[in-house]
Coordinates of C-alpha atoms in Angstrom, one line a residue:
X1 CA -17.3 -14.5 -9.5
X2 CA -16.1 -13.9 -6.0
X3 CA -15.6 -11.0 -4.7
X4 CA -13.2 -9.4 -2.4
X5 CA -14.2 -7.9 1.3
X6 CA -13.8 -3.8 -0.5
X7 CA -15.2 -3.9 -3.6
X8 CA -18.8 -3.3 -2.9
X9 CA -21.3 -0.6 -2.5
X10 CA -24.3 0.1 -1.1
X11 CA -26.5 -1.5 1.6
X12 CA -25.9 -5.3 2.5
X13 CA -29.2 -6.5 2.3
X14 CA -28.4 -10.3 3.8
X15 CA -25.8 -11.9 5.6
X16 CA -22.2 -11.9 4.4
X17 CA -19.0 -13.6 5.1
X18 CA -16.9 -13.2 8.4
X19 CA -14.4 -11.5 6.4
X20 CA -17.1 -9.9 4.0
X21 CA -16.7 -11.6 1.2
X22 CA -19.7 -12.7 -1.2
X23 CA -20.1 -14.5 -4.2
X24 CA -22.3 -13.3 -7.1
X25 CA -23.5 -14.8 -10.2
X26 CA -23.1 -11.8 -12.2
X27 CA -22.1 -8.6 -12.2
X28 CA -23.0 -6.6 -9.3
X29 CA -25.2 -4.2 -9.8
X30 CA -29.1 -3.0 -8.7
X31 CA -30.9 -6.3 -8.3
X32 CA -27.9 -8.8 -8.3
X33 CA -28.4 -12.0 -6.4
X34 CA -25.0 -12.7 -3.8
X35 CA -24.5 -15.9 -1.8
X36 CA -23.5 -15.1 2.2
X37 CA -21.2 -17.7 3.6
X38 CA -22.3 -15.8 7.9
X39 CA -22.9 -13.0 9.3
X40 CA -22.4 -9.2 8.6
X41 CA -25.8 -7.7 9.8
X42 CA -28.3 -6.6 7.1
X43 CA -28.4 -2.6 6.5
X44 CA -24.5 -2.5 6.9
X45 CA -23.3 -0.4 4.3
X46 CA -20.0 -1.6 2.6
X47 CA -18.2 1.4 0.7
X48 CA -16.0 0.8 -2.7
X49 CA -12.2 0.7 -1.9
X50 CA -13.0 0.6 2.0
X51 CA -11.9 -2.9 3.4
X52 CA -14.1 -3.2 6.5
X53 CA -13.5 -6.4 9.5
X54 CA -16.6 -7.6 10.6
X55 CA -15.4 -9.8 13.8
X56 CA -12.8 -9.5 16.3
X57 CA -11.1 -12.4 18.6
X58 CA -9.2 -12.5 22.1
X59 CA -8.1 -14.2 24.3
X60 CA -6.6 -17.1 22.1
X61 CA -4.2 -19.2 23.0
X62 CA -1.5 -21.2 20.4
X63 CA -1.3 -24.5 20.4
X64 CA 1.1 -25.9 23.1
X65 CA 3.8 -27.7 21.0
X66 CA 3.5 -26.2 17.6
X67 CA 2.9 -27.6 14.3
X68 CA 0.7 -27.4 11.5
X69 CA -1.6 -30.2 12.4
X70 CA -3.2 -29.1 15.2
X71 CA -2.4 -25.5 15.1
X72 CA -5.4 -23.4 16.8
X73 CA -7.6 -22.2 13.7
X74 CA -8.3 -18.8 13.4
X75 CA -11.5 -17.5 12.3
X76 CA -11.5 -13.9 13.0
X77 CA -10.9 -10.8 10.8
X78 CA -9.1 -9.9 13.8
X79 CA -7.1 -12.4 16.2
X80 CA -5.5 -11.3 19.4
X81 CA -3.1 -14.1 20.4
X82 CA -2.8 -13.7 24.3
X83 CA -1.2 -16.9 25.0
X84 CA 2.0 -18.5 23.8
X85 CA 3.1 -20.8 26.4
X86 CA 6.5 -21.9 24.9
X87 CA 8.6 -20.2 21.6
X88 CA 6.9 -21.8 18.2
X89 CA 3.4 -22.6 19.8
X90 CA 1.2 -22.4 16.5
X91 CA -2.0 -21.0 15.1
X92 CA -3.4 -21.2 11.0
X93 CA -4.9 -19.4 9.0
X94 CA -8.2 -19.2 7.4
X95 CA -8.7 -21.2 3.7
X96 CA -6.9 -18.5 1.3
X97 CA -9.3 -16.9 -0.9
X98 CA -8.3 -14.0 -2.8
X99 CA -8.8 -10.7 -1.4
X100 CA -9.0 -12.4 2.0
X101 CA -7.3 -9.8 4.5
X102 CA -6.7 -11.7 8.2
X103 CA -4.9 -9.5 11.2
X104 CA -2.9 -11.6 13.9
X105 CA -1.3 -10.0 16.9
X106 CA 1.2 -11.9 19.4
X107 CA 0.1 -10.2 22.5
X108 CA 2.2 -13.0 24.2
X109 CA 4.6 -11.3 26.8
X110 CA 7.7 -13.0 25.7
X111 CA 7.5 -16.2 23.5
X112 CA 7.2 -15.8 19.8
X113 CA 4.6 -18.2 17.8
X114 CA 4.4 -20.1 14.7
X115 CA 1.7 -19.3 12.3
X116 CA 0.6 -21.7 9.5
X117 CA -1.1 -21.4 6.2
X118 CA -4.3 -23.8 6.0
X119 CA -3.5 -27.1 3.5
X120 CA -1.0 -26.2 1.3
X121 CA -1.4 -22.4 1.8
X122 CA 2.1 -20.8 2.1
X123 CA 2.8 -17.7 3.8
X124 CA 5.5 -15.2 1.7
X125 CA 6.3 -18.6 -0.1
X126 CA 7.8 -20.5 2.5
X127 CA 6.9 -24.0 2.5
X128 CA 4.0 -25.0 4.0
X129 CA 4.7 -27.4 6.9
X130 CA 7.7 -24.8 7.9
X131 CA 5.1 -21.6 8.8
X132 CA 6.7 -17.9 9.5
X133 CA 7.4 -16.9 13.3
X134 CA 5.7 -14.0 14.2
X135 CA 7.5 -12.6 17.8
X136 CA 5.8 -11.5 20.9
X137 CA 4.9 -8.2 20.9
X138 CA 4.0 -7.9 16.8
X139 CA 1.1 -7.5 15.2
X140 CA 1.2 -8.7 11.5
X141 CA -1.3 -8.1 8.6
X142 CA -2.2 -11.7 6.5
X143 CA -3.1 -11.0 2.8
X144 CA -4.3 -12.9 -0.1
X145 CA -3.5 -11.6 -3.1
X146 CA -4.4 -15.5 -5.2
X147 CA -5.7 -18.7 -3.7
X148 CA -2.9 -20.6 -2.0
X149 CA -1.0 -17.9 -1.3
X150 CA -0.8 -15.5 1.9
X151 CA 1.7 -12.8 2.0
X152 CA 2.5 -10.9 5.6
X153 CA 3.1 -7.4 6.5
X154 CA 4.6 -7.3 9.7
X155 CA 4.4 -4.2 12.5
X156 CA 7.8 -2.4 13.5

């Protein structure tokens, strides 16, 4: 079963997923085997109902031109958009997974950017090749509430 980044407890006693999520074979309890995808640092303790971001970004810049194609991929929990050279430059999303939690923030001074699903990901069910703008200025919270599917919370 696969897991979301806040529904664990304890110690993490191996490495775990940039965005924290695992995948066990069982239920997870004392003794239960999960499978890391990278690196969350062994000893860190993961509370139930906490969601925790293991890795931050900056300094990235969307892709001159826009589109989905070659739309810079973001990796982070965390990505700090600094550059947007021209209105609809692009970034993507991670692979949705469910439970998958991604924050973006257009720290562009004026131009607003494009961001993209991965695939056939949508983003608040617009189609996939169209993307949501996200303006300069805004922050915006990416969940993932079933796979192919990423719905956004935007900042005032």
């Amino acid at each position: 079963m696969s897991l979301s980044p806040y529904v664990l407890k304890g110690k993490v006693g191996a490495a775990l997923g940039e965005f924290g999520s695992v995948t066990a074979s069982g239920a997870v309890t004392a003794g239960t085997t999960v499978t890391a995808t990278t690196a969350l640092a062994a000893g860190t303790t993961v509370t139930a109902g906490t969601q925790f971001v293991t890795s931050a970004a900056t300094t990235i810049t969307a892709f001159a031109g826009g589109g989905q194609a070659s739309a810079t991929q973001l990796s982070k929990g965390v990505n700090h958009v600094t550059t947007v050279a021209t209105a609809a430059d692009s970034v993507k999303l991670p692979a949705s997974a469910p439970g998958l939690v991604v924050h973006v923030i257009n720290g562009a001074a004026s131009n607003s950017m494009q961001v993209f699903g991965a695939g056939t990901d949508t983003i608040n069910d617009v189609a996939t090749a169209t993307g949501v703008a996200q303006a300069a200025g805004k922050s915006a919270t990416y969940v993932c509430p079933v796979a192919g599917k990423w719905y956004r919370v935007l900042s005032a």
